[in-house]
mmCIF file of C-alpha atoms in Angstrom:
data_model
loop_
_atom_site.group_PDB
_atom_site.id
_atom_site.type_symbol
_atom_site.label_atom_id
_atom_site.label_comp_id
_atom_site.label_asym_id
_atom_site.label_seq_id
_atom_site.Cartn_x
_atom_site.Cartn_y
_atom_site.Cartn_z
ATOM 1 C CA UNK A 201 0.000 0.000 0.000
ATOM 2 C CA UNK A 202 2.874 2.146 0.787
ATOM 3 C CA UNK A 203 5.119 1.484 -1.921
ATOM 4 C CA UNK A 204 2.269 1.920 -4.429
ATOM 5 C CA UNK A 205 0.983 5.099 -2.955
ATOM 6 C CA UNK A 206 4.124 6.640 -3.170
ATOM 7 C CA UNK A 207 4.229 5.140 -6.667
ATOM 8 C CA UNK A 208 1.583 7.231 -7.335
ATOM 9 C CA UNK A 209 2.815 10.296 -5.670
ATOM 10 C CA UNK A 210 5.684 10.572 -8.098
ATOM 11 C CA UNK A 211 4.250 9.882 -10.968
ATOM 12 C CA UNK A 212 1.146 12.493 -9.951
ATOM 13 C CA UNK A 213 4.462 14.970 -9.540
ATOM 14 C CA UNK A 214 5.936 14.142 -13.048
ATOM 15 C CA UNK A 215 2.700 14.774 -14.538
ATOM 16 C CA UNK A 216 1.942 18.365 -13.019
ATOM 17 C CA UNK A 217 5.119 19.734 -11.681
ATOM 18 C CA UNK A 218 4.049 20.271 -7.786
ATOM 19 C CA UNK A 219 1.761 18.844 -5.540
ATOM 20 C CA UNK A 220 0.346 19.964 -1.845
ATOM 21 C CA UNK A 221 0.744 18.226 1.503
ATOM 22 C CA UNK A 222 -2.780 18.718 1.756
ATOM 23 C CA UNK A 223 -3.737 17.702 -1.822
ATOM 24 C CA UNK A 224 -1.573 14.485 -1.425
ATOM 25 C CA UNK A 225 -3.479 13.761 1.789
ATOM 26 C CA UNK A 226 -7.095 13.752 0.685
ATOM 27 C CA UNK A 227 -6.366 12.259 -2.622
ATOM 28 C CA UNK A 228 -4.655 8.980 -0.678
ATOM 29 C CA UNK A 229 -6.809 9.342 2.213
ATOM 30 C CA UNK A 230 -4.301 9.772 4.917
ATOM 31 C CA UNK A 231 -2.912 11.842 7.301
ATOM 32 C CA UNK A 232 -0.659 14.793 6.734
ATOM 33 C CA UNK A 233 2.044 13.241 8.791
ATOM 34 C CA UNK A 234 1.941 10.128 6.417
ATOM 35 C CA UNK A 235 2.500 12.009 3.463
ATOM 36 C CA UNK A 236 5.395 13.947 5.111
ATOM 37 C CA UNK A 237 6.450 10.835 5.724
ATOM 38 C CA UNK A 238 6.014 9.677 2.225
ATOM 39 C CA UNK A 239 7.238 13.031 0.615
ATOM 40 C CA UNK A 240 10.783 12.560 3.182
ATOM 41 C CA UNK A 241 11.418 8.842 1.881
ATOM 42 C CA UNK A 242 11.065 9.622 -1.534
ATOM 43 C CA UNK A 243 13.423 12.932 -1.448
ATOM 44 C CA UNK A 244 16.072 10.489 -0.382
ATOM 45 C CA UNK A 245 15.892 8.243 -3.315
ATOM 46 C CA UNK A 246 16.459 11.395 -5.396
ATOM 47 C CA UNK A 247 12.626 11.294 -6.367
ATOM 48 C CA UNK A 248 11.186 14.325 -6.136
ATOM 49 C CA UNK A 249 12.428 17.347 -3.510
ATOM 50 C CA UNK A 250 10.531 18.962 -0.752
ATOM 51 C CA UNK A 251 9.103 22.400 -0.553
ATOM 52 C CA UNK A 252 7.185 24.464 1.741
ATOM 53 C CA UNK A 253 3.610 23.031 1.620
ATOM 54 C CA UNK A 254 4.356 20.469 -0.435
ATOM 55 C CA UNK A 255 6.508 18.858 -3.242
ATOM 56 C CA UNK A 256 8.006 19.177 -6.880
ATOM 57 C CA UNK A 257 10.219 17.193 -9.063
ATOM 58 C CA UNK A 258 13.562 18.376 -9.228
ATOM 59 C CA UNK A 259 13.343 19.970 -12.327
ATOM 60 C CA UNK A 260 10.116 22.134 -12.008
ATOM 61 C CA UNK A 261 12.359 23.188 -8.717
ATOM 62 C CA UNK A 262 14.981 24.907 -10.691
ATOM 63 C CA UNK A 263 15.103 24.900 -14.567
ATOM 64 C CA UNK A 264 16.802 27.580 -14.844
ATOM 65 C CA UNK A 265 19.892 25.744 -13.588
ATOM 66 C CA UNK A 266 20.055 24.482 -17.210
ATOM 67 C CA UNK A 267 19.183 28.339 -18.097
ATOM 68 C CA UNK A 268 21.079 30.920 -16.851
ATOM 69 C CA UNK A 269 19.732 34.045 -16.019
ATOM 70 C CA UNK A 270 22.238 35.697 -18.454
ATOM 71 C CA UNK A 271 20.878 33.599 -20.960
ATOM 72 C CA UNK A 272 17.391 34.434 -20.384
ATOM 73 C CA UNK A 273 18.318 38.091 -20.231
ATOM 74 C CA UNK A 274 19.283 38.077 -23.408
ATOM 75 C CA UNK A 275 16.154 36.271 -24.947
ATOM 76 C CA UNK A 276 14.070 38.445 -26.838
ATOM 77 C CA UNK A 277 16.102 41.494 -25.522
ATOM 78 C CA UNK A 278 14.412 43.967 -27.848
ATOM 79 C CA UNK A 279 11.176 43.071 -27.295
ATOM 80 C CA UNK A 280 11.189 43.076 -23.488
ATOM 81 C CA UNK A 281 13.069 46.831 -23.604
ATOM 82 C CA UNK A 282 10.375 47.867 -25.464
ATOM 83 C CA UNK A 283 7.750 46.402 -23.027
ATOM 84 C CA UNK A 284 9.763 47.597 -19.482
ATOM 85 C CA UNK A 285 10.266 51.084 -21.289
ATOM 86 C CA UNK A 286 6.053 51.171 -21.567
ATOM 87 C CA UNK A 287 5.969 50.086 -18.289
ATOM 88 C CA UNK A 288 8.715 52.740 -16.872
ATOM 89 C CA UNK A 289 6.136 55.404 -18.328
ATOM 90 C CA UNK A 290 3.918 53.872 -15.818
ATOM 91 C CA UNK A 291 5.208 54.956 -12.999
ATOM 92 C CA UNK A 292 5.304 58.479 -11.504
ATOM 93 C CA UNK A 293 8.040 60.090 -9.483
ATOM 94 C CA UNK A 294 7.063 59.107 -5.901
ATOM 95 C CA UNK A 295 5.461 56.078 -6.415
ATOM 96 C CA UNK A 296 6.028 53.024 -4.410
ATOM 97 C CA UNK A 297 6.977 50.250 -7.107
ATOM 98 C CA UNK A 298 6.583 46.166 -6.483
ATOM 99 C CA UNK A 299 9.297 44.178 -8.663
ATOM 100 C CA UNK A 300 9.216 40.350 -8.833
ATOM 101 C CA UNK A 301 12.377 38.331 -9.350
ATOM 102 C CA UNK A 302 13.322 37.699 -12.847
ATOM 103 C CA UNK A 303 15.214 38.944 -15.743
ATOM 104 C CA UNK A 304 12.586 41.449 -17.088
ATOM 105 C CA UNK A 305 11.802 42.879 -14.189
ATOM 106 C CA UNK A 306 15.538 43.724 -13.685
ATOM 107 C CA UNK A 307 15.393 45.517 -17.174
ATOM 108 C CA UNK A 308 12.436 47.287 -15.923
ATOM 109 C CA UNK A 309 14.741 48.140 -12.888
ATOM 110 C CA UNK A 310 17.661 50.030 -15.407
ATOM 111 C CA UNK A 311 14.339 52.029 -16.403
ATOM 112 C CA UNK A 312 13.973 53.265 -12.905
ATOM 113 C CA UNK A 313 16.681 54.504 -12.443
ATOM 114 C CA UNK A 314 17.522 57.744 -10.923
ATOM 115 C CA UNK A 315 13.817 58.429 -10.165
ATOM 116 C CA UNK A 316 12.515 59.307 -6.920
ATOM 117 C CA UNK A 317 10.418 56.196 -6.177
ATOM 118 C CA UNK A 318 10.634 53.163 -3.619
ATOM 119 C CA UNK A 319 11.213 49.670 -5.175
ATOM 120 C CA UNK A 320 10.269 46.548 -3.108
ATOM 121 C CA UNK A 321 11.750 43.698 -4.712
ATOM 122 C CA UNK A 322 13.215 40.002 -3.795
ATOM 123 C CA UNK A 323 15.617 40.269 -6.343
ATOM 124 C CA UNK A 324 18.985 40.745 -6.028
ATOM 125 C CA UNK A 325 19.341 41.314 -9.758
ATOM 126 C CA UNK A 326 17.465 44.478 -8.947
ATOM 127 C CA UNK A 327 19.566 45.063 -6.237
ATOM 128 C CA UNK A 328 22.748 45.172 -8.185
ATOM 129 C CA UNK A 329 21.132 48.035 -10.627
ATOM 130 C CA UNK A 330 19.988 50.026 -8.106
ATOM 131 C CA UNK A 331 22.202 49.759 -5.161
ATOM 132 C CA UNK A 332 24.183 52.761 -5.830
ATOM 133 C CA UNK A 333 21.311 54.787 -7.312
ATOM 134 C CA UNK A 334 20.695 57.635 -4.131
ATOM 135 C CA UNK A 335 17.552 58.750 -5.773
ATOM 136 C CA UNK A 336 16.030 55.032 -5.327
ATOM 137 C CA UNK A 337 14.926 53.834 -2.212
ATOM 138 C CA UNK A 338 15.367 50.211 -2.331
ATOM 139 C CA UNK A 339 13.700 47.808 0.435
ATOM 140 C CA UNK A 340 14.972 44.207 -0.472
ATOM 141 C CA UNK A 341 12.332 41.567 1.049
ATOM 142 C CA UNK A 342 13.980 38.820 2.794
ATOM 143 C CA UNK A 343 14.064 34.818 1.983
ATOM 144 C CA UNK A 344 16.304 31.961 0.899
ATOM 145 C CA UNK A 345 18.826 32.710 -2.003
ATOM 146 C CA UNK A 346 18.094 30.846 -5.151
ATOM 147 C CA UNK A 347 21.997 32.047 -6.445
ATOM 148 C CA UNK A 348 21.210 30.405 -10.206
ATOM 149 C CA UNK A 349 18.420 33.110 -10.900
ATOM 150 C CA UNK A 350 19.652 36.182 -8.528
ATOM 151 C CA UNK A 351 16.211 35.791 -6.028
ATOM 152 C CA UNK A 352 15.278 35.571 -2.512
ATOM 153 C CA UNK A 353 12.368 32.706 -2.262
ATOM 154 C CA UNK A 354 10.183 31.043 0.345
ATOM 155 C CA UNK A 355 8.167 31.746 3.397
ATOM 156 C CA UNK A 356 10.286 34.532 4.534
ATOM 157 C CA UNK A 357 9.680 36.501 1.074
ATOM 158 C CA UNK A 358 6.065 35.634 1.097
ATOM 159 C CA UNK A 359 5.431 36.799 4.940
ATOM 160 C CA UNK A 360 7.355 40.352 4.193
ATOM 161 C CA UNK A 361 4.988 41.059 1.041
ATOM 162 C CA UNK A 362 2.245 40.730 3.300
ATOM 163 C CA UNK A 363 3.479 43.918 5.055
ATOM 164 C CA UNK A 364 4.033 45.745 1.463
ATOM 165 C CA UNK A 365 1.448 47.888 0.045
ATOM 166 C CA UNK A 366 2.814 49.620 -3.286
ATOM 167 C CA UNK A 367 0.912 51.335 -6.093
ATOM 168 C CA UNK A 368 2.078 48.804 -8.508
ATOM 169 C CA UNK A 369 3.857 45.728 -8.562
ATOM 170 C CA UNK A 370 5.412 44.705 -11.982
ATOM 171 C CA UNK A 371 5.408 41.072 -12.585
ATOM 172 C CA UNK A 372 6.886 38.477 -15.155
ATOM 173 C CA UNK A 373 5.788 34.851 -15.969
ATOM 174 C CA UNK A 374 6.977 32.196 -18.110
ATOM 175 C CA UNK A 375 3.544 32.654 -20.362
ATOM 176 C CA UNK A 376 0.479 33.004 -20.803
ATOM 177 C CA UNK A 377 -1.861 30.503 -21.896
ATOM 178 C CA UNK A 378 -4.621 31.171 -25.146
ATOM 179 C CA UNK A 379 -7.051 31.270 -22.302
ATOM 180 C CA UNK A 380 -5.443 33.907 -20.680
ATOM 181 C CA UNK A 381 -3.848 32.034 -17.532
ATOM 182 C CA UNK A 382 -0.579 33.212 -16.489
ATOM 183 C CA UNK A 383 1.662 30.533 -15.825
ATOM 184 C CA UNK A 384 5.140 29.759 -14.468
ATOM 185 C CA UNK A 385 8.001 26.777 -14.619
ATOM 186 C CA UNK A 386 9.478 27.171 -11.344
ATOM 187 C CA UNK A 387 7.631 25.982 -7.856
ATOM 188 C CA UNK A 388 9.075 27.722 -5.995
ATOM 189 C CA UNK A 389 8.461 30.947 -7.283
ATOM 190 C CA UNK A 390 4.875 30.339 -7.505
ATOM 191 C CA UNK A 391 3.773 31.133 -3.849
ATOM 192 C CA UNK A 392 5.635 34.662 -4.161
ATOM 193 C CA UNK A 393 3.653 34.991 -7.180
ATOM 194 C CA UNK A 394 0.616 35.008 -5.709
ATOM 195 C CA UNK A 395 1.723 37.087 -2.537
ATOM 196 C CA UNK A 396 3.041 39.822 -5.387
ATOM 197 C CA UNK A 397 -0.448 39.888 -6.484
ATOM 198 C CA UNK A 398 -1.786 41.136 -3.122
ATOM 199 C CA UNK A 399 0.920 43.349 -2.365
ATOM 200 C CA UNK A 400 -0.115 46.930 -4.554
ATOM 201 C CA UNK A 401 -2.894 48.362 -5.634
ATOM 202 C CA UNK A 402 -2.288 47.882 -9.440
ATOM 203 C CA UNK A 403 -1.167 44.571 -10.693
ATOM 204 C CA UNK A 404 0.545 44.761 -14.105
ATOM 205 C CA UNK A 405 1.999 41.404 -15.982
ATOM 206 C CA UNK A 406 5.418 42.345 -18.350
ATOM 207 C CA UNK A 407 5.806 39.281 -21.050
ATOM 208 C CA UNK A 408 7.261 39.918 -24.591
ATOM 209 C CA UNK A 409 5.130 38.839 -27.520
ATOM 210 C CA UNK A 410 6.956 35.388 -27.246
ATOM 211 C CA UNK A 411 5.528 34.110 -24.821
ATOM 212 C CA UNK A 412 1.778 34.771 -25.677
ATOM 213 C CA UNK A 413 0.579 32.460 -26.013
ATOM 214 C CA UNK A 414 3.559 30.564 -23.218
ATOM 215 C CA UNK A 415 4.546 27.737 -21.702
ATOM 216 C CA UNK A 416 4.751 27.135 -18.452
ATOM 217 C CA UNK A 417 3.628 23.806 -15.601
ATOM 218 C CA UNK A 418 2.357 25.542 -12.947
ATOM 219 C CA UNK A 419 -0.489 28.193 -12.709
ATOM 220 C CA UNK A 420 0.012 31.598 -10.764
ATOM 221 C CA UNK A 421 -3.221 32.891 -10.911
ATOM 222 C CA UNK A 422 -6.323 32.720 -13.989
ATOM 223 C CA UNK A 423 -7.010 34.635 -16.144
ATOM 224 C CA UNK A 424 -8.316 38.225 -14.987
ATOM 225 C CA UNK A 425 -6.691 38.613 -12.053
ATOM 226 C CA UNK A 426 -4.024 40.739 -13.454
ATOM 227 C CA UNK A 427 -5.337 43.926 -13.684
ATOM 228 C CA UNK A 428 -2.599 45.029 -17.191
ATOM 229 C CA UNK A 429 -0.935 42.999 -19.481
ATOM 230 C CA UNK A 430 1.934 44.579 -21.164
ATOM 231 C CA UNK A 431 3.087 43.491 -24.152
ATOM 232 C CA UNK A 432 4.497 43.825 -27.755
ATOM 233 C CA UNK A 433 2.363 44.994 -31.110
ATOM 234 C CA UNK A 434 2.167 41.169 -32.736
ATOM 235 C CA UNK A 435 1.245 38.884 -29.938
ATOM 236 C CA UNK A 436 -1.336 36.677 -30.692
ATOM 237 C CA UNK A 437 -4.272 38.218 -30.837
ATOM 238 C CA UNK A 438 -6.819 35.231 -29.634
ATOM 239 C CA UNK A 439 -4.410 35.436 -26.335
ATOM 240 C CA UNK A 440 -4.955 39.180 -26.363
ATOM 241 C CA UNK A 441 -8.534 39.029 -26.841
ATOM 242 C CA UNK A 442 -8.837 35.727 -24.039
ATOM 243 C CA UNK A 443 -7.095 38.517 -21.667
ATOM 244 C CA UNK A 444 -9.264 41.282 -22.313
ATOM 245 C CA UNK A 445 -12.749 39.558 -22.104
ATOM 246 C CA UNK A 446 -11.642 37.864 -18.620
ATOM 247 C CA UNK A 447 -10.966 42.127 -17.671
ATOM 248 C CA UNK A 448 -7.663 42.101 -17.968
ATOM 249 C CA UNK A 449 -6.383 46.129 -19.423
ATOM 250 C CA UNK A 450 -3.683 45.101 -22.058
ATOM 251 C CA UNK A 451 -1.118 47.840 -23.250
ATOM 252 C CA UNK A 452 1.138 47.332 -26.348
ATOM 253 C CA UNK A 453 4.885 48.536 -26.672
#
């Protein structure tokens, strides 16, 4: 019973990505301690590796260790200056500004510079733009260091975005699905996500034309609950319209 339950458990894992303690628990009908207990065992045999609240294979834990953030960063370059350089126009002097981790978000960041606004961020990509900027006043949210993609994760992150409020937090995502879901590869970075999305007033999504529609195994959030999409002139315009009808405001650079 064991054996094939946790079986199941992997290949559940291999099929989405991520799974939750508590998901894991009511689908098997056991206790949370016996799918700790499960989710422990099969971390040692290399299976799958733990996270707060749950579990994801290896590689939805850190893809990006096979792409580096320099590499990413220079994806699509053009296209995402033109879509941070829409979003700099965004924000006014004094603002306080929300960035996510990531590598567009960091381009957004050269934007910013000397302007007198407040940036929240958990990246340290961020950080190394705008530590020496005087105008910028940079708060840096705790969290674990994830070195391979320049970002502070985890339940320390999430807990200090609960104490942000900003005017707008600035977000990126691996893609969005023709339905208008925003999605992401990495579990990890999911939970922050979703705290980003409650932390300011104005939510706005930055994704080149590439990745519209994206890829991507895990969902942040569904369609609509961004409040802007920016993007480029030639994304795919089913996408596009998918976004709008679920009320979604989408700008094009």
């Amino acid at each position: 019973m064991r054996a094939a339950r946790q079986r199941s458990i992997v290949g559940r894992l291999r099929a989405q990505g991520t799974a939750s303690t508590d998901e894991l628990a009511d689908l098997y009908g056991v206790s949370l301690a016996t799918v700790r207990r499960d989710l422990i065992d099969l971390e040692r045999l290399g299976q799958l590796r733990r996270v707060h609240g749950g579990a994801v294979t290896p590689a939805a834990l850190d893809p990006d260790a096979v792409h580096g953030f320099d590499e990413v960063a220079a994806d699509h370059a053009a296209d995402k200056t033109a879509v941070v350089r829409r979003a700099a126009g965004m924000v006014e002097d004094g603002d306080c500004v929300v960035l996510d981790i990531g590598t567009t978000t960091m381009l957004l960041a050269r934007e910013l510079r000397g302007r007198p606004v407040t940036v929240v961020t958990a990246s340290l990509a961020v950080l190394d733009v705008l530590r020496e900027d005087e105008e910028v006043e940079l708060i840096l949210l705790g969290g674990v260091v994830r070195r391979t993609y320049h970002s502070l994760v985890g339940s320390l992150t999430e807990d200090a975005l609960r104490q942000v409020r900003g005017r707008r937090v600035f977000l990126g995502a691996s893609g969005v699905r023709a339905d208008g879901t925003v999605l992401d590869t990495t579990a990890v970075e999911v939970p922050v996500k979703r705290a980003l999305l409650e932390a300011a007033d104005t939510s706005v999504l930055l994704v080149d034309r590439h990745k519209l529609p994206g890829t991507g195994s895990l969902r942040v959030c569904h369609a609509g609950a961004v409040d802007v999409l920016v993007t480029n002139e030639g994304a795919d315009p089913p996408t596009l319209a998918a976004c709008r009808a679920a009320g979604t405001s989408v700008v094009l650079a």
